[in-house]
PDB file of C-alpha atoms in Angstrom:
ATOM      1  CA  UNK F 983     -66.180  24.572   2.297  1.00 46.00           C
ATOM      2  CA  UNK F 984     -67.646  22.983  -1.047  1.00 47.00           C
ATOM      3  CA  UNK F 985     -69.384  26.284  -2.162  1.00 47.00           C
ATOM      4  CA  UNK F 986     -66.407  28.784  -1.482  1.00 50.00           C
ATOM      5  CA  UNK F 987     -67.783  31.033   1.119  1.00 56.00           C
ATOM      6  CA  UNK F 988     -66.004  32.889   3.526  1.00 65.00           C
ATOM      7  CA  UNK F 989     -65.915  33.134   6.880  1.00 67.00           C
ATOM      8  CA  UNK F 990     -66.163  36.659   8.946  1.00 70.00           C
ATOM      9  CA  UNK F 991     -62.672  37.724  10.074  1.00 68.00           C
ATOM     10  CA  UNK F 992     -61.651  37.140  13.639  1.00 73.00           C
ATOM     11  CA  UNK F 993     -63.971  34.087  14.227  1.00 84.00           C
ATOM     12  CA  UNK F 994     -61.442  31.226  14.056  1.00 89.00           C
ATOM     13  CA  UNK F 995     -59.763  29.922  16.650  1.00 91.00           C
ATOM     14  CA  UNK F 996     -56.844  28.670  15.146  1.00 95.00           C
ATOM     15  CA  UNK F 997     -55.775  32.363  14.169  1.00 92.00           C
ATOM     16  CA  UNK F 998     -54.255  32.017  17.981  1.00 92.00           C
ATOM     17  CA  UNK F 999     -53.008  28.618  17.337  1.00 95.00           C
ATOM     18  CA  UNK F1000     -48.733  28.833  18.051  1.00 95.00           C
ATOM     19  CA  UNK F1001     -48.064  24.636  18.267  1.00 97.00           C
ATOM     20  CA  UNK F1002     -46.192  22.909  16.119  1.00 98.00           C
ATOM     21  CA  UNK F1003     -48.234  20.535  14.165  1.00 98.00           C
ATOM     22  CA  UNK F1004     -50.307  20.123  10.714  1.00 98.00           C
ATOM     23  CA  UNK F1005     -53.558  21.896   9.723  1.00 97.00           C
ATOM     24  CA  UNK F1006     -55.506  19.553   7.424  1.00 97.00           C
ATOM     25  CA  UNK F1007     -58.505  19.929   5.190  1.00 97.00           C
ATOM     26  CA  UNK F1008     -61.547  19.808   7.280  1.00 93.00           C
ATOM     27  CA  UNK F1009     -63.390  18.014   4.638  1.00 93.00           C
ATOM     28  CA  UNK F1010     -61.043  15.000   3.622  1.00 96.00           C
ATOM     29  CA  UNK F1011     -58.000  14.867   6.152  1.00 96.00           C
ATOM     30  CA  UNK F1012     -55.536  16.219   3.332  1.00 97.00           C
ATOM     31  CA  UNK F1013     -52.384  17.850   4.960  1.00 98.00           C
ATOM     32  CA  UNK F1014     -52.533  21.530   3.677  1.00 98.00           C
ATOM     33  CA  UNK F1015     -50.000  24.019   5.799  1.00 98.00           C
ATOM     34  CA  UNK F1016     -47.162  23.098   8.233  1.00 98.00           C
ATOM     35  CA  UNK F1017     -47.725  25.595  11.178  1.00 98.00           C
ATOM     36  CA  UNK F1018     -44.168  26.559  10.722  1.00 98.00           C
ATOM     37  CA  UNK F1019     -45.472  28.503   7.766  1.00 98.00           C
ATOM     38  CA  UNK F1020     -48.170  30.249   9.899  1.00 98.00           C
ATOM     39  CA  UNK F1021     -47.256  33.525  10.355  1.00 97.00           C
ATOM     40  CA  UNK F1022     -49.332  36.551  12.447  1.00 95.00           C
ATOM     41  CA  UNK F1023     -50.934  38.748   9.268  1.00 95.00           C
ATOM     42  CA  UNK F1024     -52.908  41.106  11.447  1.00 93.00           C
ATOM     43  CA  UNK F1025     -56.387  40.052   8.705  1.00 91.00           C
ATOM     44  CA  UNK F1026     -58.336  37.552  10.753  1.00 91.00           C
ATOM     45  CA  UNK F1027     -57.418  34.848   8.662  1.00 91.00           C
ATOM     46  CA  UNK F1028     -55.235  32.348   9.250  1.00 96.00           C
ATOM     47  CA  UNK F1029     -51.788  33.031   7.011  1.00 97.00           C
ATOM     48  CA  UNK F1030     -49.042  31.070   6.039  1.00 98.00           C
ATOM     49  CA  UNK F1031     -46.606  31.886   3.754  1.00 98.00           C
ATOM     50  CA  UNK F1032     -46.076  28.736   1.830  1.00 98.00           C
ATOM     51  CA  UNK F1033     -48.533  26.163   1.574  1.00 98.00           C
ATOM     52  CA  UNK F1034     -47.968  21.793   0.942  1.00 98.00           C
ATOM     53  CA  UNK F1035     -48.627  19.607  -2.018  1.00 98.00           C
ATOM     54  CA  UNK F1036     -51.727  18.865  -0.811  1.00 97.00           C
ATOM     55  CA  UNK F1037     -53.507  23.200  -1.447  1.00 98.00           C
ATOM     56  CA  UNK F1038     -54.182  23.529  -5.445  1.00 97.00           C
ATOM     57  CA  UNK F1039     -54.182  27.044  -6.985  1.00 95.00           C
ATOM     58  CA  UNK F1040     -57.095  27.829  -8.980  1.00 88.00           C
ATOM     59  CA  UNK F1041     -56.393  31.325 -10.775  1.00 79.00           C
ATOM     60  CA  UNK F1042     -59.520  33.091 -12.316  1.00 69.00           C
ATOM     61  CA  UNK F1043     -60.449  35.922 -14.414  1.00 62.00           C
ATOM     62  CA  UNK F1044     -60.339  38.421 -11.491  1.00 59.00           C
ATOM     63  CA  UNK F1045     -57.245  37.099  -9.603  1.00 56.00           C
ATOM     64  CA  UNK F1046     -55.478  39.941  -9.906  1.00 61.00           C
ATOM     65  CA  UNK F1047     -58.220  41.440  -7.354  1.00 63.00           C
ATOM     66  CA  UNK F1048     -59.081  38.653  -4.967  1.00 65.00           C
ATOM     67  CA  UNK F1049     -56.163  36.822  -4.977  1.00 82.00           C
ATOM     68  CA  UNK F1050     -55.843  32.615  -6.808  1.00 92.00           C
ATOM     69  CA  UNK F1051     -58.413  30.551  -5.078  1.00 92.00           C
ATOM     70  CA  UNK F1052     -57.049  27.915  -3.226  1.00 95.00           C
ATOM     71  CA  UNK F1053     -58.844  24.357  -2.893  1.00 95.00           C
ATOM     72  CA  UNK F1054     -57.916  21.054  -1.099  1.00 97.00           C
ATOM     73  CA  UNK F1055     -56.142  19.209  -4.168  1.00 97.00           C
ATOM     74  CA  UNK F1056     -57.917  15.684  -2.997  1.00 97.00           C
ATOM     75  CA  UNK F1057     -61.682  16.987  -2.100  1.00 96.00           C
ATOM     76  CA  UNK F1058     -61.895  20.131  -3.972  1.00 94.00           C
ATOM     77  CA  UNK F1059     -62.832  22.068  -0.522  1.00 94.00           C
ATOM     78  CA  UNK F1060     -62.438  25.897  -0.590  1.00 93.00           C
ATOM     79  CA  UNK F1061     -59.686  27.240   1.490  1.00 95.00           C
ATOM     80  CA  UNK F1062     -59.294  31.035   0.867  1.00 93.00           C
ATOM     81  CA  UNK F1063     -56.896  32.829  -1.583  1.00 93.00           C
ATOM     82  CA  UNK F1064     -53.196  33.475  -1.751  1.00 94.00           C
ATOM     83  CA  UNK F1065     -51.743  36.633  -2.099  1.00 93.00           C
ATOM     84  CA  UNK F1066     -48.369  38.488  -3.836  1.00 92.00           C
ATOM     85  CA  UNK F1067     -47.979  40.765  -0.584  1.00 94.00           C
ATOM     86  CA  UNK F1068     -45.983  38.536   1.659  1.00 94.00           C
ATOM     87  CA  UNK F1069     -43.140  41.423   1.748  1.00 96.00           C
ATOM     88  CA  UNK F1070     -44.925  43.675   3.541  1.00 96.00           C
ATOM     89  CA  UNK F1071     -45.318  41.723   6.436  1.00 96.00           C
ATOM     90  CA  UNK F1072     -42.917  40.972   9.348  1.00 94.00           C
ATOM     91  CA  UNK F1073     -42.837  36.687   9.259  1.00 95.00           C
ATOM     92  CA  UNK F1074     -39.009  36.616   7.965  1.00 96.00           C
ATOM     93  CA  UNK F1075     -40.936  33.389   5.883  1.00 96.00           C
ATOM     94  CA  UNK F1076     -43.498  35.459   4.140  1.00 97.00           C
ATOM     95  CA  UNK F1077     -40.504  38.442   3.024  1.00 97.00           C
ATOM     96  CA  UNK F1078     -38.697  35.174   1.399  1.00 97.00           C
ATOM     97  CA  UNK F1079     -41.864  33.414  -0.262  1.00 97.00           C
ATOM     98  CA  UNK F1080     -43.520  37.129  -0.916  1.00 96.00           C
ATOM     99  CA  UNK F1081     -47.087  35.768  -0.483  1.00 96.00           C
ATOM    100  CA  UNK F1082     -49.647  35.246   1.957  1.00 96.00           C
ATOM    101  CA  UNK F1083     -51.985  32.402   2.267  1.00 97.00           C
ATOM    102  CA  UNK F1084     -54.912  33.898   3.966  1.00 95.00           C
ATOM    103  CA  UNK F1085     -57.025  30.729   4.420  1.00 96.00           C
ATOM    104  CA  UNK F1086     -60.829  30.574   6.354  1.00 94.00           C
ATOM    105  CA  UNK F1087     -60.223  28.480   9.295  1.00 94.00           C
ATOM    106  CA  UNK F1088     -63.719  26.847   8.958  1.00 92.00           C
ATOM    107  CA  UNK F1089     -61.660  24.860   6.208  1.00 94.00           C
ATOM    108  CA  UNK F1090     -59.330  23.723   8.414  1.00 96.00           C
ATOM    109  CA  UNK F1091     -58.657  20.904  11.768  1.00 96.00           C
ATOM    110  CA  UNK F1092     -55.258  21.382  13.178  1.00 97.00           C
ATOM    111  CA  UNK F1093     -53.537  18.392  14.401  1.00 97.00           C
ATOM    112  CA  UNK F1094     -50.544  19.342  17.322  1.00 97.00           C
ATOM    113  CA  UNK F1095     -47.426  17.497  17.168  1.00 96.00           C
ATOM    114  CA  UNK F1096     -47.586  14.974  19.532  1.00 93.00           C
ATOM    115  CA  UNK F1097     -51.024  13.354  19.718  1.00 87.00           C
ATOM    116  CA  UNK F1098     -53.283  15.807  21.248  1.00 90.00           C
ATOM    117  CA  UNK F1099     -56.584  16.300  20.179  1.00 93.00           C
ATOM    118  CA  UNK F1100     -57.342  17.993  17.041  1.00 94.00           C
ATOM    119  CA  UNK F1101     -58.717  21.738  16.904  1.00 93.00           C
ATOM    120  CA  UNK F1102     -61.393  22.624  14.552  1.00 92.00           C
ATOM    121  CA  UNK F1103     -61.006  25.997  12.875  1.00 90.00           C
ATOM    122  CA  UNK F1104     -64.703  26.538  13.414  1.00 85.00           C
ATOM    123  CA  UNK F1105     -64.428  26.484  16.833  1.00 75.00           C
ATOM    124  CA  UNK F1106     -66.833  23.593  17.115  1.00 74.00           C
ATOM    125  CA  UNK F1107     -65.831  20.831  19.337  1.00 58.00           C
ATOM    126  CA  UNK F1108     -68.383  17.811  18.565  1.00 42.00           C
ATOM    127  CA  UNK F1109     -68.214  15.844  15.329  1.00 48.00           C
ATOM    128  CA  UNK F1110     -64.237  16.297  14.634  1.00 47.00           C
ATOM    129  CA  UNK F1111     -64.650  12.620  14.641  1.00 47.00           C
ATOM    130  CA  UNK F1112     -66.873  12.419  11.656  1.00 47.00           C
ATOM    131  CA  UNK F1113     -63.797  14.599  10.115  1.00 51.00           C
ATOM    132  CA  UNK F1114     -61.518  12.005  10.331  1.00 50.00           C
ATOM    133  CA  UNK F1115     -64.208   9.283   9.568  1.00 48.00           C
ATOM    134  CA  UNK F1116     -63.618  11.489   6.031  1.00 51.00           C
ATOM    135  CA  UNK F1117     -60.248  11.476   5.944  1.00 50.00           C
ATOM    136  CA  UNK F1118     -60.242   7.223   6.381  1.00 48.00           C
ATOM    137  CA  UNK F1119     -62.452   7.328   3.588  1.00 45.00           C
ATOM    138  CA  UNK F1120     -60.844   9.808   1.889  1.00 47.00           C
ATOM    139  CA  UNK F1121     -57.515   8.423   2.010  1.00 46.00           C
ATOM    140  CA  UNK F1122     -58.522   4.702   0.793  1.00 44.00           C
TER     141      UNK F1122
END
């Protein structure tokens, strides 16, 4: 997450994930994307079409290529890249915003509505705890 690699497509479990809830940074506990932004982009990626306060845009010299670089605004964790092709999907949300959040799931803990246990995006299931140790800490 701090050195902005990428994670192979298709390995996240939360590219399933259809409950209502938040997905938060992995690294600090910083609410990122509400899942009623998540939207089915056929990449292997997670997508959503409009992100929260909390995701800061980084453009760069090549954005135009790779899409702005997104990072957690509090810990400065990569997330992925955001995209100007939103329209050519079918998530009614992603035609209106025209872009696509396509975000590595390693990045991200999803927290359901409702109190159930969080879901890494790693698809690890120990140390989720230590997560929101970070977040405490984090959010002092």
């Amino acid at each position: 997450m701090r050195l902005g690699g990428t994670e192979r497509p298709g390995f996240s479990p939360l590219l399933g994930e259809k409950r209502k809830g938040v997905f938060k940074c992995r690294g600090c506990g910083n609410d990122l994307f509400s899942s009623a932004e998540k939207f089915e982009s056929g990449t292997g990626w997670p997508s959503f079409a409009a992100a929260l306060p909390g995701v800061e845009e980084s453009p760069g010299f090549f954005s135009f290529l790779s899409g702005i670089e997104l990072r957690c605004a509090r810990c400065g964790s990569h997330l992925g890249h955001v995209f100007e092709d939103g329209k050519i999907f079918k998530s009614p949300r992603a035609q209106e915003t025209g872009r696509r959040h396509c975000i590595d799931g390693s990045a991200l803990a999803f927290y359901p509505e409702g109190g159930s246990a969080p879901v890494r995006g790693d698809g690890q299931a120990s140390s989720i705890e230590l997560d929101a140790a970070k977040a405490v800490f984090y959010n002092k």
